[in-house]
Short mmCIF file of C-alpha atoms in Angstrom, two decimals:
data_model
loop_
_atom_site.label_atom_id
_atom_site.label_comp_id
_atom_site.label_asym_id
_atom_site.label_seq_id
_atom_site.Cartn_x
_atom_site.Cartn_y
_atom_site.Cartn_z
CA MET K 1 0.00 0.00 0.00
CA GLN K 2 1.43 3.37 -1.06
CA SER K 3 1.92 5.85 1.79
CA VAL K 4 0.38 9.29 1.60
CA ASP K 5 2.63 12.32 2.01
CA GLU K 6 0.32 14.84 3.70
CA CYS K 7 3.14 17.39 3.77
CA SER K 8 3.48 17.39 -0.03
CA LEU K 9 -0.28 17.30 -0.58
CA GLY K 10 -0.88 20.15 1.86
CA THR K 11 -3.45 18.12 3.84
CA TYR K 12 -1.70 18.64 7.19
CA GLN K 13 -2.87 20.79 10.11
CA CYS K 14 0.38 22.36 11.26
CA ASP K 15 0.62 25.95 12.46
CA SER K 16 1.75 28.39 9.77
CA ASN K 17 4.95 28.84 11.77
CA ALA K 18 5.67 25.10 11.98
CA ASP K 19 7.33 22.68 9.55
CA CYS K 20 5.46 19.59 8.40
CA VAL K 21 7.60 16.44 8.71
CA ASP K 22 6.48 13.29 6.86
CA THR K 23 6.60 10.08 8.91
CA ALA K 24 5.78 6.42 8.30
CA GLU K 25 2.63 6.79 10.41
CA GLY K 26 1.53 10.02 8.70
CA TYR K 27 3.12 13.33 9.65
CA THR K 28 4.14 15.48 12.55
CA CYS K 29 4.60 19.22 13.02
CA ARG K 30 7.59 21.05 14.45
CA CYS K 31 7.53 24.73 15.44
CA LYS K 32 10.19 26.74 13.62
CA SER K 33 13.28 28.14 15.30
CA GLY K 34 12.37 31.11 17.48
CA TRP K 35 8.83 29.85 18.00
CA THR K 36 7.46 28.03 21.06
CA ASP K 37 5.06 25.09 20.85
CA VAL K 38 1.94 25.99 22.85
CA SER K 39 -0.31 23.30 21.34
CA ALA K 40 -3.09 21.88 23.49
CA ASP K 41 -1.55 18.38 23.23
CA PRO K 42 2.16 18.85 22.44
CA GLN K 43 2.92 15.18 23.11
CA ASN K 44 0.53 13.61 20.60
CA ALA K 45 -0.20 16.57 18.33
CA PRO K 46 2.75 18.99 18.40
CA GLY K 47 3.17 22.06 16.26
CA ARG K 48 -0.54 22.84 15.99
CA GLN K 49 -0.08 26.18 17.72
CA CYS K 50 3.21 28.08 17.80
CA ARG K 51 3.91 31.38 19.49
CA LYS K 52 6.78 33.76 18.94
CA ALA K 53 9.32 33.13 21.68
CA VAL K 54 9.92 36.24 23.76
CA ASP K 55 12.46 36.00 26.55
CA GLU K 56 11.32 38.68 29.01
CA CYS K 57 14.21 37.72 31.27
CA SER K 58 16.81 38.58 28.62
CA LEU K 59 14.95 41.70 27.54
CA GLY K 60 14.59 42.93 31.13
CA THR K 61 10.82 43.39 30.76
CA TYR K 62 9.99 41.29 33.84
CA GLN K 63 8.69 42.44 37.24
CA CYS K 64 10.64 40.20 39.62
CA ASP K 65 12.00 41.41 42.95
CA SER K 66 15.67 42.44 42.83
CA ASN K 67 16.39 39.42 45.03
CA ALA K 68 14.57 36.96 42.75
CA ASP K 69 15.66 35.11 39.61
CA CYS K 70 13.67 35.51 36.39
CA VAL K 71 12.90 32.12 34.79
CA ASP K 72 11.77 32.08 31.16
CA THR K 73 8.78 29.82 30.38
CA ALA K 74 6.78 28.97 27.26
CA GLU K 75 3.88 31.07 28.54
CA GLY K 76 6.07 34.02 29.56
CA TYR K 77 8.18 34.01 32.72
CA THR K 78 8.07 33.36 36.41
CA CYS K 79 10.10 34.67 39.35
CA ARG K 80 11.82 32.68 42.07
CA CYS K 81 13.22 34.22 45.25
CA LYS K 82 16.92 33.51 45.64
CA SER K 83 18.31 31.13 48.23
CA GLY K 84 18.07 32.64 51.70
CA TRP K 85 15.14 34.84 50.71
CA THR K 86 11.47 34.19 51.51
CA ASP K 87 8.66 34.85 49.05
CA VAL K 88 6.21 37.31 50.65
CA SER K 89 4.47 38.33 47.41
CA ALA K 90 0.82 39.36 47.62
CA ASP K 91 -0.15 36.49 45.30
CA PRO K 92 2.59 33.85 45.60
CA GLN K 93 0.51 31.25 43.77
CA ASN K 94 0.00 33.12 40.50
CA ALA K 95 2.69 35.81 40.73
CA PRO K 96 5.58 34.51 42.85
CA GLY K 97 8.87 36.27 43.42
CA ARG K 98 7.49 39.80 43.22
CA GLN K 99 8.50 40.55 46.80
CA CYS K 100 11.27 38.69 48.64
CA ARG K 101 12.40 39.13 52.22
CA LYS K 102 15.73 38.11 53.73
CA GLY K 103 15.84 34.94 55.81
CA ASN K 104 13.20 32.74 57.39
CA GLN K 105 11.35 35.06 59.76
CA CYS K 106 9.11 32.25 60.99
CA ALA K 107 12.10 30.56 62.61
CA SER K 108 12.07 33.13 65.42
CA VAL K 109 8.29 33.37 65.90
CA ASP K 110 6.65 31.64 68.89
CA CYS K 111 3.50 30.37 67.16
CA ALA K 112 1.41 27.83 69.05
CA SER K 113 2.03 24.21 68.07
CA GLU K 114 -1.50 24.14 66.61
CA ALA K 115 -0.79 27.22 64.46
CA GLU K 116 1.13 27.80 61.26
CA CYS K 117 3.42 30.72 60.53
CA ARG K 118 2.85 32.63 57.29
CA GLU K 119 5.28 35.11 55.79
CA THR K 120 3.69 38.38 54.67
CA ALA K 121 4.99 41.71 53.44
CA ALA K 122 4.18 43.16 56.87
CA GLY K 123 6.07 40.39 58.64
CA PRO K 124 5.33 36.86 59.89
CA ILE K 125 1.90 36.07 61.29
CA CYS K 126 0.61 33.03 63.18
CA GLN K 127 -2.74 31.46 62.32
CA CYS K 128 -4.45 28.73 64.33
CA GLY K 129 -5.07 25.64 62.22
CA SER K 130 -8.41 24.25 61.15
CA GLY K 131 -10.36 22.84 64.08
CA PHE K 132 -8.85 25.36 66.49
CA VAL K 133 -10.02 28.81 67.52
CA ASP K 134 -7.64 31.65 68.37
CA ILE K 135 -8.00 32.81 71.98
CA SER K 136 -4.65 34.62 72.14
CA ARG K 137 -6.27 38.02 72.71
CA GLN K 138 -7.99 36.80 75.87
CA HIS K 139 -4.52 35.91 77.20
CA GLY K 140 -2.95 39.21 76.16
CA ARG K 141 -0.90 37.57 73.42
CA PRO K 142 -0.52 38.28 69.69
CA PRO K 143 -2.61 36.16 67.25
CA GLY K 144 -1.83 32.47 66.87
CA ARG K 145 -0.06 32.06 70.21
CA VAL K 146 -2.89 30.33 72.10
CA CYS K 147 -5.16 28.00 70.12
CA ARG K 148 -8.05 26.05 71.61
CA ILE K 149 -9.63 23.03 69.98
CA VAL K 150 -13.15 23.80 68.84
CA VAL K 151 -15.55 22.15 71.30
CA ASP K 152 -19.22 23.11 71.29
CA GLU K 153 -20.26 22.46 74.89
CA CYS K 154 -23.76 23.67 74.05
CA LYS K 155 -24.38 21.10 71.30
CA GLU K 156 -22.69 18.34 73.31
CA ASN K 157 -24.75 19.27 76.41
CA LYS K 158 -21.62 19.81 78.52
CA HIS K 159 -22.87 23.04 80.11
CA ASP K 160 -24.55 23.98 83.39
CA CYS K 161 -26.92 26.68 82.12
CA SER K 162 -30.32 27.09 83.72
CA SER K 163 -33.23 25.38 81.96
CA HIS K 164 -34.55 28.92 81.46
CA ALA K 165 -31.34 30.11 79.77
CA SER K 166 -29.74 29.80 76.37
CA CYS K 167 -26.28 28.26 76.05
CA ILE K 168 -23.93 30.22 73.78
CA ASP K 169 -20.67 28.71 72.56
CA THR K 170 -17.65 31.02 72.87
CA ALA K 171 -13.98 30.87 71.96
CA GLU K 172 -13.02 30.20 75.59
CA ALA K 173 -15.80 27.72 76.38
CA PHE K 174 -19.45 28.84 76.71
CA THR K 175 -21.69 31.32 78.46
CA CYS K 176 -25.34 31.33 79.48
CA ARG K 177 -28.02 33.96 78.96
CA CYS K 178 -31.38 34.00 80.72
CA ASN K 179 -34.34 33.86 78.36
CA ASP K 180 -36.60 36.85 77.76
CA GLY K 181 -38.98 37.27 80.69
CA PHE K 182 -36.51 35.81 83.20
CA ARG K 183 -34.26 37.65 85.62
CA ASP K 184 -30.63 36.57 86.09
CA ASP K 185 -30.09 35.86 89.81
CA SER K 186 -26.86 33.89 89.38
CA PRO K 187 -24.65 34.29 92.50
CA ASN K 188 -21.45 34.66 90.45
CA PRO K 189 -21.56 37.61 88.00
CA SER K 190 -18.78 36.00 85.94
CA ARG K 191 -21.01 32.93 85.44
CA PRO K 192 -24.34 34.34 84.22
CA GLY K 193 -27.41 32.35 83.29
CA ARG K 194 -27.00 29.66 85.96
CA LEU K 195 -30.01 30.82 88.03
CA CYS K 196 -32.88 32.40 86.11
CA ASN K 197 -36.13 33.37 87.85
CA LYS K 198 -39.28 34.56 86.19
CA ALA K 199 -39.39 38.33 86.25
CA ASP K 200 -42.26 39.84 88.26
CA HIS K 201 -42.43 42.87 86.03
CA ILE K 202 -41.42 43.00 82.41
CA PRO K 203 -41.15 46.60 81.22
CA GLN K 204 -43.28 47.38 78.21
CA ALA K 205 -41.46 48.25 75.02
CA PRO K 206 -41.73 51.99 74.28
CA GLU K 207 -43.85 53.07 71.33
CA CYS K 208 -42.10 54.43 68.27
CA ASN K 209 -42.68 56.27 65.02
CA VAL K 210 -42.03 53.97 62.06
CA ASN K 211 -41.18 57.02 59.93
CA ASP K 212 -38.61 58.29 62.43
CA PRO K 213 -35.44 56.14 62.43
CA MET K 214 -34.28 57.90 65.63
CA SER K 215 -37.35 56.97 67.68
CA CYS K 216 -35.67 53.71 68.81
CA ASP K 217 -32.31 53.34 70.55
CA LYS K 218 -29.86 52.50 67.74
CA SER K 219 -27.08 51.89 70.27
CA LYS K 220 -29.12 48.88 71.42
CA ALA K 221 -29.83 47.79 67.81
CA GLU K 222 -33.58 48.19 68.39
CA VAL K 223 -36.02 48.41 65.49
CA CYS K 224 -39.55 49.78 65.22
CA LEU K 225 -42.05 46.95 64.63
CA PHE K 226 -45.83 46.61 64.68
CA ILE K 227 -46.71 44.79 67.94
CA ASP K 228 -50.09 44.50 69.67
CA SER K 229 -51.90 47.02 67.46
CA THR K 230 -49.17 49.66 67.67
CA TYR K 231 -45.52 50.31 66.75
CA LYS K 232 -42.99 49.53 69.48
CA CYS K 233 -39.20 49.44 69.87
CA THR K 234 -38.01 45.86 70.07
CA CYS K 235 -35.18 43.56 69.05
CA PRO K 236 -35.17 42.33 65.44
CA GLN K 237 -36.27 38.78 64.64
CA GLY K 238 -33.54 36.31 65.58
CA PHE K 239 -32.15 38.65 68.23
CA GLY K 240 -32.36 38.44 72.03
CA ARG K 241 -32.02 41.18 74.63
CA LEU K 242 -28.95 41.26 76.87
CA PRO K 243 -29.25 42.22 80.56
CA ASP K 244 -28.00 45.72 79.71
CA GLY K 245 -30.84 46.16 77.21
CA ARG K 246 -28.81 45.66 74.02
CA CYS K 247 -30.07 43.42 71.23
CA LEU K 248 -27.72 40.68 70.05
CA ALA K 249 -28.20 38.06 67.36
CA ARG K 250 -28.76 34.72 69.05
CA ASN K 251 -26.57 32.89 66.52
CA GLU K 252 -25.35 34.66 63.38
CA CYS K 253 -23.91 31.34 62.18
CA ASP K 254 -27.39 29.86 61.75
CA ASN K 255 -28.20 32.44 59.08
CA SER K 256 -25.63 33.18 56.35
CA ARG K 257 -27.17 36.63 55.88
CA LEU K 258 -26.07 37.58 59.40
CA ASN K 259 -22.36 36.76 58.89
CA ASP K 260 -19.71 37.49 56.28
CA CYS K 261 -17.66 34.30 56.59
CA SER K 262 -16.19 32.83 53.41
CA PRO K 263 -18.11 29.83 51.97
CA ASP K 264 -14.86 27.93 52.61
CA ALA K 265 -14.78 28.88 56.31
CA ASP K 266 -16.54 27.66 59.45
CA CYS K 267 -18.65 30.20 61.35
CA ILE K 268 -18.11 29.96 65.12
CA ASP K 269 -20.72 31.61 67.34
CA THR K 270 -19.48 33.61 70.33
CA ALA K 271 -21.13 35.53 73.14
CA GLU K 272 -20.38 38.88 71.51
CA GLY K 273 -21.03 37.82 67.91
CA TYR K 274 -19.08 35.32 65.81
CA THR K 275 -15.72 34.52 64.28
CA CYS K 276 -14.71 32.75 61.06
CA GLN K 277 -12.10 30.01 60.55
CA CYS K 278 -10.93 28.77 57.12
CA LYS K 279 -11.64 25.05 56.66
CA SER K 280 -8.97 22.36 56.42
CA GLY K 281 -7.17 22.53 53.09
CA PHE K 282 -7.74 26.26 52.73
CA ALA K 283 -5.35 29.12 53.51
CA ASP K 284 -6.60 32.33 55.14
CA ILE K 285 -5.72 35.27 52.87
CA SER K 286 -8.09 37.76 54.49
CA THR K 287 -6.78 41.32 54.36
CA SER K 288 -9.39 43.06 56.50
CA GLY K 289 -7.85 42.02 59.81
CA LYS K 290 -10.79 39.66 60.31
CA THR K 291 -10.06 35.96 59.86
CA GLY K 292 -11.98 33.60 57.60
CA ARG K 293 -13.38 36.23 55.26
CA LEU K 294 -11.27 35.16 52.25
CA CYS K 295 -10.01 31.58 51.97
CA ARG K 296 -8.06 29.99 49.12
CA ARG K 297 -7.51 26.29 48.51
CA ARG K 298 -3.96 25.21 49.26
CA VAL K 299 -2.17 24.06 46.10
CA ASN K 300 0.83 21.76 45.86
CA GLU K 301 2.67 23.52 43.03
CA CYS K 302 5.21 20.72 42.76
CA ALA K 303 2.44 18.28 41.83
CA SER K 304 1.95 20.30 38.61
CA PRO K 305 5.22 22.20 38.12
CA GLN K 306 4.54 23.05 34.46
CA LYS K 307 1.17 24.58 35.29
CA TYR K 308 2.59 26.81 38.05
CA HIS K 309 5.96 27.42 36.36
CA VAL K 310 8.04 26.19 39.27
CA ASP K 311 11.21 24.13 39.56
CA CYS K 312 10.85 21.67 42.42
CA ASP K 313 14.22 19.97 42.05
CA SER K 314 15.98 19.26 45.35
CA ASN K 315 18.67 21.72 44.32
#
């Protein structure tokens, strides 16, 4: 059977900047000198798409840190912080080597054993790992120094709240709050909600003008609602009233509209509100100073070095 020379017949599908090479099996394509093969399947179908090779590293048109090496790639270039320098770039996954800092700053940071140290442009920071909540502030320490395993005593019924009180999980442990209509007579002020007695007199909510936003006490988060044939100042739906008269959401974590945690973070209810913690497998890249608002999946760049333009050789 006579072989067909697709190259001579012009029936090949090579890029215009590739040479057609006849083979016994058919043909193959080879990008010309000075052109880079960026075909979708360069192993089985090379030379289908060729792009002019531009070496930004040689031309000096790169944006690497002065203490990073520019590495030319088929797609462009990447930057790699030099030995002894730590990558503290704003986006180290997609744009590494833009900002490098001398030495390993995390080596001298006293993070808790349950926390991880992360290099940032502002310096090293400690972040409690998934399944732990940061209670460093309660101990007068910087973030990530004291981490407590997340235990919900309320759900596990490991609390001693009164049967007329609500149990609220907190970073430290839990607290109790007497239900509406009950007076807190707990003997220890630091352990509220242990003894709740029915209140003899429940003050009536003051009337309000629905058209006047100042007719209710905004400092208490009160709203003007239609109650018992008239408008009165009361706590919004889903909120309870604290002993000092303030309204506080019972559990912002039960309603996603009441919290701004990332979809990839766990919402942890506390006595004074809530906190957010990125889930396992996700890194906290929040920039607002509040944890768990922006989480990104951790990526092992060395598992796909070509995709992330990295060199993971032991050297």
